[in-house]
XYZ file of N, CA and C in Angstrom:
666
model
N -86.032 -93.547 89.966
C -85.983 -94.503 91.081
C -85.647 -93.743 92.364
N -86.764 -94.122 93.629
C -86.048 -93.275 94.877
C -84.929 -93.718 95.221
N -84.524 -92.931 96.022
C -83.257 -93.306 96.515
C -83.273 -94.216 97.776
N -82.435 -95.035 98.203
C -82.749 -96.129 99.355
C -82.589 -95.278 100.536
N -83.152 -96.383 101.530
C -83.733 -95.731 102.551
C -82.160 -95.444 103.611
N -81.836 -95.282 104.967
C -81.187 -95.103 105.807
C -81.135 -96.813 105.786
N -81.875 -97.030 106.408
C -81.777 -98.547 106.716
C -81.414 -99.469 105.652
N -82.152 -99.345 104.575
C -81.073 -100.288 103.738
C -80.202 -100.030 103.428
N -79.489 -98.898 103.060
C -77.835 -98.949 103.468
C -77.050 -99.026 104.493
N -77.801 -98.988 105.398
C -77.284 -99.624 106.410
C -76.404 -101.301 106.658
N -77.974 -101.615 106.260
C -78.358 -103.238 105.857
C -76.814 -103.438 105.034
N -77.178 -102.829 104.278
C -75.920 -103.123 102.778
C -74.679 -103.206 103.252
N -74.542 -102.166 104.059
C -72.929 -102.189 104.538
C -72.632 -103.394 105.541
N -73.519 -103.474 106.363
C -73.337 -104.580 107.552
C -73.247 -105.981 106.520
N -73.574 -106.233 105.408
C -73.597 -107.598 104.974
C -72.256 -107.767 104.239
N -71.920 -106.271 103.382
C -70.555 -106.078 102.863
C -69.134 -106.382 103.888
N -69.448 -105.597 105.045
C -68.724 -105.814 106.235
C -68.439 -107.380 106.500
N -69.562 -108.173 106.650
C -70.196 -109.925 107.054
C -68.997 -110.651 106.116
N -69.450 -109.788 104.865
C -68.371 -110.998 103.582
C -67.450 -110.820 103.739
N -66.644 -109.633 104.096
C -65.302 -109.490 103.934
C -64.524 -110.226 105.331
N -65.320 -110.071 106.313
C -64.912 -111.140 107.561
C -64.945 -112.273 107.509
N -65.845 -112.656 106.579
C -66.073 -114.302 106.069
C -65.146 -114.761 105.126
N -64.719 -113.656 104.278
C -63.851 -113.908 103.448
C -62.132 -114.399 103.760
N -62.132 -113.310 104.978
C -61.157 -113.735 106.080
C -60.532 -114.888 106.549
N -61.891 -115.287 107.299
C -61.429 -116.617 107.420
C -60.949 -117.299 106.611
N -62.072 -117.607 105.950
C -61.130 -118.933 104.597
C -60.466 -118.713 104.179
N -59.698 -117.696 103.888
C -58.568 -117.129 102.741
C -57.160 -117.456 104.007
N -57.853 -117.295 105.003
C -56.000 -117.543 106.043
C -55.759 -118.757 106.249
N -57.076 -119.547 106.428
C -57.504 -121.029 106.685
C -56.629 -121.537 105.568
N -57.175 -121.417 104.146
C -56.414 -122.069 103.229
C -55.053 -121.520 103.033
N -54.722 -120.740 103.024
C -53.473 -119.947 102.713
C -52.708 -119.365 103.922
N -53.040 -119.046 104.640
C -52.082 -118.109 105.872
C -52.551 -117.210 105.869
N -51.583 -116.255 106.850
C -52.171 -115.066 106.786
C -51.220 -114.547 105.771
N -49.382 -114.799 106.180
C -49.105 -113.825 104.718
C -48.952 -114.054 103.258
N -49.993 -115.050 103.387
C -50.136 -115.480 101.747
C -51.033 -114.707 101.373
N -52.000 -114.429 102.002
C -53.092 -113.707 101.671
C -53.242 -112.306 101.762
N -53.491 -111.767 100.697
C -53.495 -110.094 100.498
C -55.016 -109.750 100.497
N -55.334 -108.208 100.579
C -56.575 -107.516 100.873
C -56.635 -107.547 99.329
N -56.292 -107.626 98.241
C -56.940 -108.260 97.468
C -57.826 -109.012 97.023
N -56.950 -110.639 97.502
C -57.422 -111.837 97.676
C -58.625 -111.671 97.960
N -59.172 -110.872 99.269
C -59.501 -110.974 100.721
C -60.856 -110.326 99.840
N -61.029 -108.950 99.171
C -62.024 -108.054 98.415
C -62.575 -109.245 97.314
N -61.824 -109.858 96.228
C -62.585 -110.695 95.343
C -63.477 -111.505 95.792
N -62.268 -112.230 96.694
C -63.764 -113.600 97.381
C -64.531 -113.035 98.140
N -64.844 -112.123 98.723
C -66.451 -111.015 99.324
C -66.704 -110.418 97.918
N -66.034 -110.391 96.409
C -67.343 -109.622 96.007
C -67.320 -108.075 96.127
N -66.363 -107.791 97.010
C -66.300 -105.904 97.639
C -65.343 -105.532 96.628
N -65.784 -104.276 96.433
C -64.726 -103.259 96.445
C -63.711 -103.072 97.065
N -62.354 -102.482 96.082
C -61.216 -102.926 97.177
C -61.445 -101.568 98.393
N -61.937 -100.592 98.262
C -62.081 -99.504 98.959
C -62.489 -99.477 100.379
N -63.401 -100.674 99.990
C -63.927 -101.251 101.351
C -63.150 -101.474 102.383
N -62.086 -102.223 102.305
C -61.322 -102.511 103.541
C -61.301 -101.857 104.262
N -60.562 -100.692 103.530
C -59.236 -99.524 103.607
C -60.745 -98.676 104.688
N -62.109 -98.903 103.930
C -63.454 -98.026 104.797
C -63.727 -98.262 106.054
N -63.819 -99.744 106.332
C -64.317 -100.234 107.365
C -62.751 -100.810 108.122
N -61.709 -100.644 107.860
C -60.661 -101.639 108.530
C -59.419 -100.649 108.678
N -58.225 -100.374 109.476
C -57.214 -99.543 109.505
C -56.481 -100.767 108.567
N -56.755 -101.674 108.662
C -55.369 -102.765 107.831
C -55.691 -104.181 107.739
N -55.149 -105.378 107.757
C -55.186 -106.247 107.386
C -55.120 -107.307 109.256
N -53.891 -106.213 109.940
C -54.136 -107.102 111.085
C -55.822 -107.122 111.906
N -56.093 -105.518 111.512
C -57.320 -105.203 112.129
C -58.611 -106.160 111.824
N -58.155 -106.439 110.418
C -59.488 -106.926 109.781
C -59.227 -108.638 109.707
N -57.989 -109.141 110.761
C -57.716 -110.183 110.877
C -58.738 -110.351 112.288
N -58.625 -109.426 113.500
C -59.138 -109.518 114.952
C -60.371 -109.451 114.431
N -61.051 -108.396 113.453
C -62.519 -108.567 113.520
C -63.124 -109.772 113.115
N -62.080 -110.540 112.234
C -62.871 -111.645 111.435
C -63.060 -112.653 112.776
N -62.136 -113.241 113.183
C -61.910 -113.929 114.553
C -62.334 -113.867 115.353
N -62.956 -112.320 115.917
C -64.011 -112.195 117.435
C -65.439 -112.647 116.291
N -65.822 -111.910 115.486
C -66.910 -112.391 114.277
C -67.384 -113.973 114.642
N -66.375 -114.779 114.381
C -66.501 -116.375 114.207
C -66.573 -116.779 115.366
N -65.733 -116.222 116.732
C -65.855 -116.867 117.926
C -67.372 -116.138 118.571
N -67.714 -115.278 118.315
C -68.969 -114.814 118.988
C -70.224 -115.162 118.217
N -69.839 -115.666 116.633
C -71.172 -116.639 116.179
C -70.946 -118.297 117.154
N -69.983 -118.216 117.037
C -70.054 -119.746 117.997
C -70.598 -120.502 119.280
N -70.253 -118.350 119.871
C -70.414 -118.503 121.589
C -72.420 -118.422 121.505
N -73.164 -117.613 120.608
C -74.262 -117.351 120.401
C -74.924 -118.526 120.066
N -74.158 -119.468 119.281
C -75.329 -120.683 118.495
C -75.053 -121.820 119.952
N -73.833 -121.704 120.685
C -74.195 -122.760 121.825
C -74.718 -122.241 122.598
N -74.876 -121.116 123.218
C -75.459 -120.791 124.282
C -77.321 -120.568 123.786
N -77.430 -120.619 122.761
C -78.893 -120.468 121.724
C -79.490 -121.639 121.514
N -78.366 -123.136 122.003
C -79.009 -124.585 120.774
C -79.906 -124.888 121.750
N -80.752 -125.254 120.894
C -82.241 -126.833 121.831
C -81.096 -127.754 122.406
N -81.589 -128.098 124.126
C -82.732 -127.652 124.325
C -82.656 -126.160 125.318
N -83.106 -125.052 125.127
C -82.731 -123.731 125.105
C -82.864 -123.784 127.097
N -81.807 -123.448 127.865
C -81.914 -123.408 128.920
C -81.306 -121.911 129.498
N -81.851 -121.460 130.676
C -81.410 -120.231 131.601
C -80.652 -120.752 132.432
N -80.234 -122.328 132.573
C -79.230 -122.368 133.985
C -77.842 -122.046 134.108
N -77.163 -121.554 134.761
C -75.648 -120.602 134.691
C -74.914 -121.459 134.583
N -74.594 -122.623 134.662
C -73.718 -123.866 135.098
C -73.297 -124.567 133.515
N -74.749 -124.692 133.076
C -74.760 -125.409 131.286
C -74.156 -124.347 130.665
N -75.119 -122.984 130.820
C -74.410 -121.681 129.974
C -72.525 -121.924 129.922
N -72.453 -121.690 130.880
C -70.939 -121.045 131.043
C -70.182 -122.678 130.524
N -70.396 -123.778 130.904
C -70.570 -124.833 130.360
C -69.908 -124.938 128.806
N -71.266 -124.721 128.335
C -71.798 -124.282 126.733
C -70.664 -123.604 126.365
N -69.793 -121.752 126.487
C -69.361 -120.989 126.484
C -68.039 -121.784 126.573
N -67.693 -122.488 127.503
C -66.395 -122.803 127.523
C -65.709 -123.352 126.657
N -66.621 -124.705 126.077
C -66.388 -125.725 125.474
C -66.560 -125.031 124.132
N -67.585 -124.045 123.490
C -67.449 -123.298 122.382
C -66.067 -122.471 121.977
N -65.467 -121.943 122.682
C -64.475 -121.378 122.708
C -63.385 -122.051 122.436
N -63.341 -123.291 123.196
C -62.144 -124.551 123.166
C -62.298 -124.932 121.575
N -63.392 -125.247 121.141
C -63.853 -125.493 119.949
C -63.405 -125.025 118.720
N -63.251 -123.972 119.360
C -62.806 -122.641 117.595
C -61.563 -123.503 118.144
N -60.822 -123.239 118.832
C -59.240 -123.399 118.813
C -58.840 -124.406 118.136
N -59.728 -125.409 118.635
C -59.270 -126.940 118.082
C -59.838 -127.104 116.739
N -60.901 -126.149 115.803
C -61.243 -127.150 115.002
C -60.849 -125.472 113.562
N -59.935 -124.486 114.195
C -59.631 -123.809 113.580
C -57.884 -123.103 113.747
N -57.717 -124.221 113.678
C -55.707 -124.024 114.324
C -54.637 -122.744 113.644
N -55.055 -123.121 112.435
C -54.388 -121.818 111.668
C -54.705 -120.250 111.527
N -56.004 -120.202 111.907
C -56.845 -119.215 112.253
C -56.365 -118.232 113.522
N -56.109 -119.212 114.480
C -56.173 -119.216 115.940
C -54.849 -118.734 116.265
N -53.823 -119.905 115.476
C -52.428 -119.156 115.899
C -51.950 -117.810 115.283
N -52.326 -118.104 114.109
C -52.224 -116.567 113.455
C -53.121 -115.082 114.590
N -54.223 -115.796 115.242
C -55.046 -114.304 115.835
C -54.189 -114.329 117.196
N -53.754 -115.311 117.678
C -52.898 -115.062 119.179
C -51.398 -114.528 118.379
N -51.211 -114.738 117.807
C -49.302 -114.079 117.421
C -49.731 -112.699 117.140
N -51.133 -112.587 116.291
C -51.648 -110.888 116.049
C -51.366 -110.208 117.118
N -52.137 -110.433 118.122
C -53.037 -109.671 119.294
C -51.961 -109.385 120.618
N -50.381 -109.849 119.985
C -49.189 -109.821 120.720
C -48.271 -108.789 119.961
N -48.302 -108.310 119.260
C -47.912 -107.012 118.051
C -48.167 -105.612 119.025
N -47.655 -105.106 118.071
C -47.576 -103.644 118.816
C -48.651 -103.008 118.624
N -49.667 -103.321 117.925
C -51.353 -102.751 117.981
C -52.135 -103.001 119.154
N -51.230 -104.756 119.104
C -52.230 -104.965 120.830
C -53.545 -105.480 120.265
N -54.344 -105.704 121.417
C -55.832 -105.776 121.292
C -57.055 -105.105 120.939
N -57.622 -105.102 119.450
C -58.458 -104.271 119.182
C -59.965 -104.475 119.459
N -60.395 -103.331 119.862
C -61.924 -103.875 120.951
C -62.168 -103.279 119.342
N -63.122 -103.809 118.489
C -63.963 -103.863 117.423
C -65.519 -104.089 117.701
N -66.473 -104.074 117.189
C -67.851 -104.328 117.590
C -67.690 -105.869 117.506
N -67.350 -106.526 116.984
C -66.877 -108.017 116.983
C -66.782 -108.371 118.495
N -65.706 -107.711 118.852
C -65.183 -108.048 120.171
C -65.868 -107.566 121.086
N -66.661 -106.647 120.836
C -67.688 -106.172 121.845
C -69.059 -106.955 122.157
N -69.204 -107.447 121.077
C -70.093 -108.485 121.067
C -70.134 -109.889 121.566
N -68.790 -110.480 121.503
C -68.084 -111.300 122.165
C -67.947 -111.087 123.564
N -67.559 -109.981 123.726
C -67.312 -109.911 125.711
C -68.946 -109.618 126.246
N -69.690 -109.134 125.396
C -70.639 -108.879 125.766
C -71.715 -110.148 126.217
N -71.914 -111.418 125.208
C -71.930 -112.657 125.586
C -71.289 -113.002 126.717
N -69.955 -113.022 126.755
C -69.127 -113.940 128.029
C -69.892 -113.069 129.457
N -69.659 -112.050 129.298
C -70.093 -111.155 130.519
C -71.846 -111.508 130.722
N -72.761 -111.758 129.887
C -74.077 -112.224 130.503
C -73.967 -113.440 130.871
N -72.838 -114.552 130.431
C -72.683 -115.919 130.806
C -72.575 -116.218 132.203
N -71.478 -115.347 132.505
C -71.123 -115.243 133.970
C -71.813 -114.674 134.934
N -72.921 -113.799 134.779
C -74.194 -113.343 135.317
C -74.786 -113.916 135.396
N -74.988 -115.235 134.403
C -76.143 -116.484 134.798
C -76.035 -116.748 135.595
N -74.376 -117.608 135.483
C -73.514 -118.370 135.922
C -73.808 -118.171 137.859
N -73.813 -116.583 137.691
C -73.940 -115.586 139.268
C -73.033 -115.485 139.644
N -71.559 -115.246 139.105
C -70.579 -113.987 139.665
C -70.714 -113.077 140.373
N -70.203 -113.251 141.765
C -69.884 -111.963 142.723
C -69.853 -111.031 141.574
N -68.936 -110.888 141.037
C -68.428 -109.493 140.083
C -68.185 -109.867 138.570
N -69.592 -109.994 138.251
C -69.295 -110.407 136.523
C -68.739 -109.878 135.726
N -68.037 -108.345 136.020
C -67.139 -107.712 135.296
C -65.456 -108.753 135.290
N -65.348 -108.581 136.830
C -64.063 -109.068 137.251
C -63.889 -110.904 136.611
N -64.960 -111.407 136.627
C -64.810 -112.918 136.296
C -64.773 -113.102 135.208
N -65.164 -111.795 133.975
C -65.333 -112.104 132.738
C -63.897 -111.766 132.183
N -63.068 -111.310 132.651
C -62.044 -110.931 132.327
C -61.118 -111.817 132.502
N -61.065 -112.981 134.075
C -60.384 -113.387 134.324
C -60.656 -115.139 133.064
N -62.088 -114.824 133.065
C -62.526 -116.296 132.213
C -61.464 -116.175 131.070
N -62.042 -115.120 130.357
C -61.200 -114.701 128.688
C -59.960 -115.087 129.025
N -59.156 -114.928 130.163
C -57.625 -114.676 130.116
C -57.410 -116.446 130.111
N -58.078 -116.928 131.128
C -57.793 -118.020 130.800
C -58.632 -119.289 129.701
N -59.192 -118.950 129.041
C -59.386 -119.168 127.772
C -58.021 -118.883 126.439
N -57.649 -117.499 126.938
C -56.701 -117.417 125.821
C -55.164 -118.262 126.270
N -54.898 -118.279 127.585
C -53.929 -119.254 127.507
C -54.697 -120.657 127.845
N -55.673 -121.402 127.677
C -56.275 -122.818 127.350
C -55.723 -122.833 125.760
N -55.795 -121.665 124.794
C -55.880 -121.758 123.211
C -54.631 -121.440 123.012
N -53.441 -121.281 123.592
C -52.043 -120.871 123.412
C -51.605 -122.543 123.806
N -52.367 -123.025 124.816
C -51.190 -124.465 125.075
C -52.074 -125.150 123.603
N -53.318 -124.942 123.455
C -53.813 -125.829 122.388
C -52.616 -125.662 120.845
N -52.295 -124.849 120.722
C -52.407 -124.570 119.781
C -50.641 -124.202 119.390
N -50.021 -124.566 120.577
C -48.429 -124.745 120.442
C -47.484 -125.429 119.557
N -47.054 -125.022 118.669
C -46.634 -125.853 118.067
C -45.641 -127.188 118.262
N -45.923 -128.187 118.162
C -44.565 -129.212 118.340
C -44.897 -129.495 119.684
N -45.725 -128.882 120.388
C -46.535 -129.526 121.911
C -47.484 -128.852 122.475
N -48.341 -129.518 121.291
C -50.157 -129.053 121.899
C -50.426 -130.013 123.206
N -51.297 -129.285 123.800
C -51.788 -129.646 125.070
C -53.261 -130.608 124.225
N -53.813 -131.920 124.892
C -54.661 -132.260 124.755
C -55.970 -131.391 124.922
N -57.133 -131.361 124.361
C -58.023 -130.742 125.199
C -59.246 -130.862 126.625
N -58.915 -132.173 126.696
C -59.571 -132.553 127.570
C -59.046 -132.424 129.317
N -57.869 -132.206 129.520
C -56.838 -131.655 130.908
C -57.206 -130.226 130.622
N -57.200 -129.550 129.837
C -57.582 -128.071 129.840
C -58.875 -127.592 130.334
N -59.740 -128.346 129.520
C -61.114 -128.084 129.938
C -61.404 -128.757 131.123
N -60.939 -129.630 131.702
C -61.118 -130.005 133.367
C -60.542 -129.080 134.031
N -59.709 -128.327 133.947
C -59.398 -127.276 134.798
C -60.203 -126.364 134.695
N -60.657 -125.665 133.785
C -61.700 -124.876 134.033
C -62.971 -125.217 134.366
N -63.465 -126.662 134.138
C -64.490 -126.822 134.591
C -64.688 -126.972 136.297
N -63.152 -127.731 136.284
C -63.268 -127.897 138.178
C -62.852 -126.238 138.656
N -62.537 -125.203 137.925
C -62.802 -123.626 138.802
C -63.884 -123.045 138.632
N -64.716 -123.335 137.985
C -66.010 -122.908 137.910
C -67.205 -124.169 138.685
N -66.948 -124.943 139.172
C -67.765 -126.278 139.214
C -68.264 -126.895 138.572
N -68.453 -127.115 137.356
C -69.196 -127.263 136.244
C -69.252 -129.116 135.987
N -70.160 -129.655 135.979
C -70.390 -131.094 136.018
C -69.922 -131.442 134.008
N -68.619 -132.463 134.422
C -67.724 -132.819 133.473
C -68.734 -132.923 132.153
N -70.191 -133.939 132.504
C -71.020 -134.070 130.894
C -71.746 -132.711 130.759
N -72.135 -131.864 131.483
C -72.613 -130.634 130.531
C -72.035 -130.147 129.745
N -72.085 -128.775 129.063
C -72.075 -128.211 127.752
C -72.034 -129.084 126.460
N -70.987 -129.263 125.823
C -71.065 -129.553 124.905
C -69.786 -130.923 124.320
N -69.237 -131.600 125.290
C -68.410 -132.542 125.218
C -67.581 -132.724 124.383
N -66.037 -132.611 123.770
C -65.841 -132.494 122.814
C -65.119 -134.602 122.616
N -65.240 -134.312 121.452
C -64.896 -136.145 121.317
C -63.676 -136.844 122.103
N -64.227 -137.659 122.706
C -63.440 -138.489 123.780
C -63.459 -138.108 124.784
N -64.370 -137.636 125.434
C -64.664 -136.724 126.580
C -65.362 -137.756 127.511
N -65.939 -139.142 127.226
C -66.401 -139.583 128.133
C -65.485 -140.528 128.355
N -64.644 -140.982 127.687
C -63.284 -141.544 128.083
C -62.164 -141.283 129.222
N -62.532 -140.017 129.356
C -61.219 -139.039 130.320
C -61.963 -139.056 131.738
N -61.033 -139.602 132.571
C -61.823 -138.973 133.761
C -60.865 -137.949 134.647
N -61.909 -136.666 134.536
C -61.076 -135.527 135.177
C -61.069 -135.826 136.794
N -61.553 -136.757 137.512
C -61.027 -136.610 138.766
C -60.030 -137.396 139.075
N -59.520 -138.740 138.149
C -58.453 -139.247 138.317
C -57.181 -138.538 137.394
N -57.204 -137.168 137.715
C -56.126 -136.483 137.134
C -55.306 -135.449 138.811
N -54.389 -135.948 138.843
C -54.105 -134.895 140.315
C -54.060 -133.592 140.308
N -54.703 -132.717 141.414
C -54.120 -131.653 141.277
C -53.885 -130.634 142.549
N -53.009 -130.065 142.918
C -52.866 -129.439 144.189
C -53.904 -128.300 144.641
N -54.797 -127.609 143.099
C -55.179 -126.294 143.603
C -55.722 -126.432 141.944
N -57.132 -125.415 141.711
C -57.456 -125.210 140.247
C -56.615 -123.909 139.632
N -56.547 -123.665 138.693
C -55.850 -123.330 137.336
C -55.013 -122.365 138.165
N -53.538 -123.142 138.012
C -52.650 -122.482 138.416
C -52.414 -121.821 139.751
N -53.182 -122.942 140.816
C -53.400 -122.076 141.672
C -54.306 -120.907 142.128
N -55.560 -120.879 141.553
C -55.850 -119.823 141.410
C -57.135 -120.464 142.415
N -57.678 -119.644 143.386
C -58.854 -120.006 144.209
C -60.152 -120.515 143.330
N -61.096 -121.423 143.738
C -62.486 -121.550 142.819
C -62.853 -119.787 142.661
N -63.663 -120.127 141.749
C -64.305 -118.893 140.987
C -65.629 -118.483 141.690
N -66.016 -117.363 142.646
C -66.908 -117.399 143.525
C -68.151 -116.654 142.786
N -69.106 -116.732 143.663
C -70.156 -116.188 143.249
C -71.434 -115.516 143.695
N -72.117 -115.048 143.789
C -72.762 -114.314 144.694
C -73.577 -114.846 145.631
């Protein structure tokens, strides 16, 4: 039998890689994170335990990859759904409300990856995460950012504290006051993207406010 090609082991590893991030998730989802061992984590993918230890420095690492993994399939299938549009407004729209999304409809996931990413490892840029900023950063280019570097950074930041008040324990923030703030710093018309339930109930202009998120000037653009 020949031996396989470059590319299908390639192939092979990237899908081995896929399960064990997939495996991720659900195993923290149902269990936690420190219930769950790289054990656990190798059976339900099916892998070798060797694998981890190949593709991962550890368990927190292979906690951030699973998490940018899931949030950048998310940010891809809304900014991808029918009916398929180029306008910057829906995009970033789309992007926002995807993001809000993981938080809210993956809580245990979420608090476990924000308490991670506050550790003394810090933030690991993974191809996960590269892939992820790499999305947000063409969003905001639609969108037409003066400086789509500078706006993509500032978006993420406040995304990750939108998913820190979500996701507080003993006093979560609703999601619908969150996402009006970012929608009124970006301009973004309240029914685009992707509405999350009870969204036409809320009205974000009868909510007061002195200045958008925190004070922070609208979000300009070229």
């Amino acid at each position: 039998m020949s031996p396989r090609s470059a590319s299908v082991n390639e192939a092979m590893r990237r899908r081995s890689r896929e399960r064990l991030l997939q495996a991720t998730v659900e195993l923290i989802e149902e269990r936690g994170y420190e219930a769950t061992t790289l054990a656990d984590i190798t059976q339900r993918a099916g892998s070798a335990r060797g694998l981890v230890s190949y593709y991962f420095s550890g368990k927190r690492a292979l906690l951030q990859s699973a998490v940018h993994r899931l949030m950048a399939a998310e940010l891809a299938a809304a900014l991808e759904r029918e009916p398929r549009t180029d306008d910057g407004e829906e995009l970033l729209a789309r992007a926002i409300d995807a993001m809000l999304g993981v938080s809210a409809g993956h809580t245990t996931l979420m608090r476990t990856h924000m308490a991670s990413i506050l550790q003394e490892e810090g933030f690991i840029q993974c191809p996960e995460q590269q892939r992820l900023a790499q999305l947000l950063r063409h969003t905001m280019t639609c969108w037409g950012a003066a400086d789509p570097e500078e706006e993509y950074r500032l978006l993420r930041a406040l995304l990750m504290g939108a998913s820190v008040a979500m996701l507080l324990p003993g006093a979560p923030m609703p999601i619908h006051p969150l996402r009006a703030e970012l929608f009124q710093r970006y301009g973004l018309p309240w029914e685009s993207g992707a509405p999350p339930a009870g969204a036409e109930d809320y009205d974000p202009v009868a909510v007061p406010r002195r200045s958008p998120v925190g004070g922070m000037p609208p979000a300009t653009r070229a």
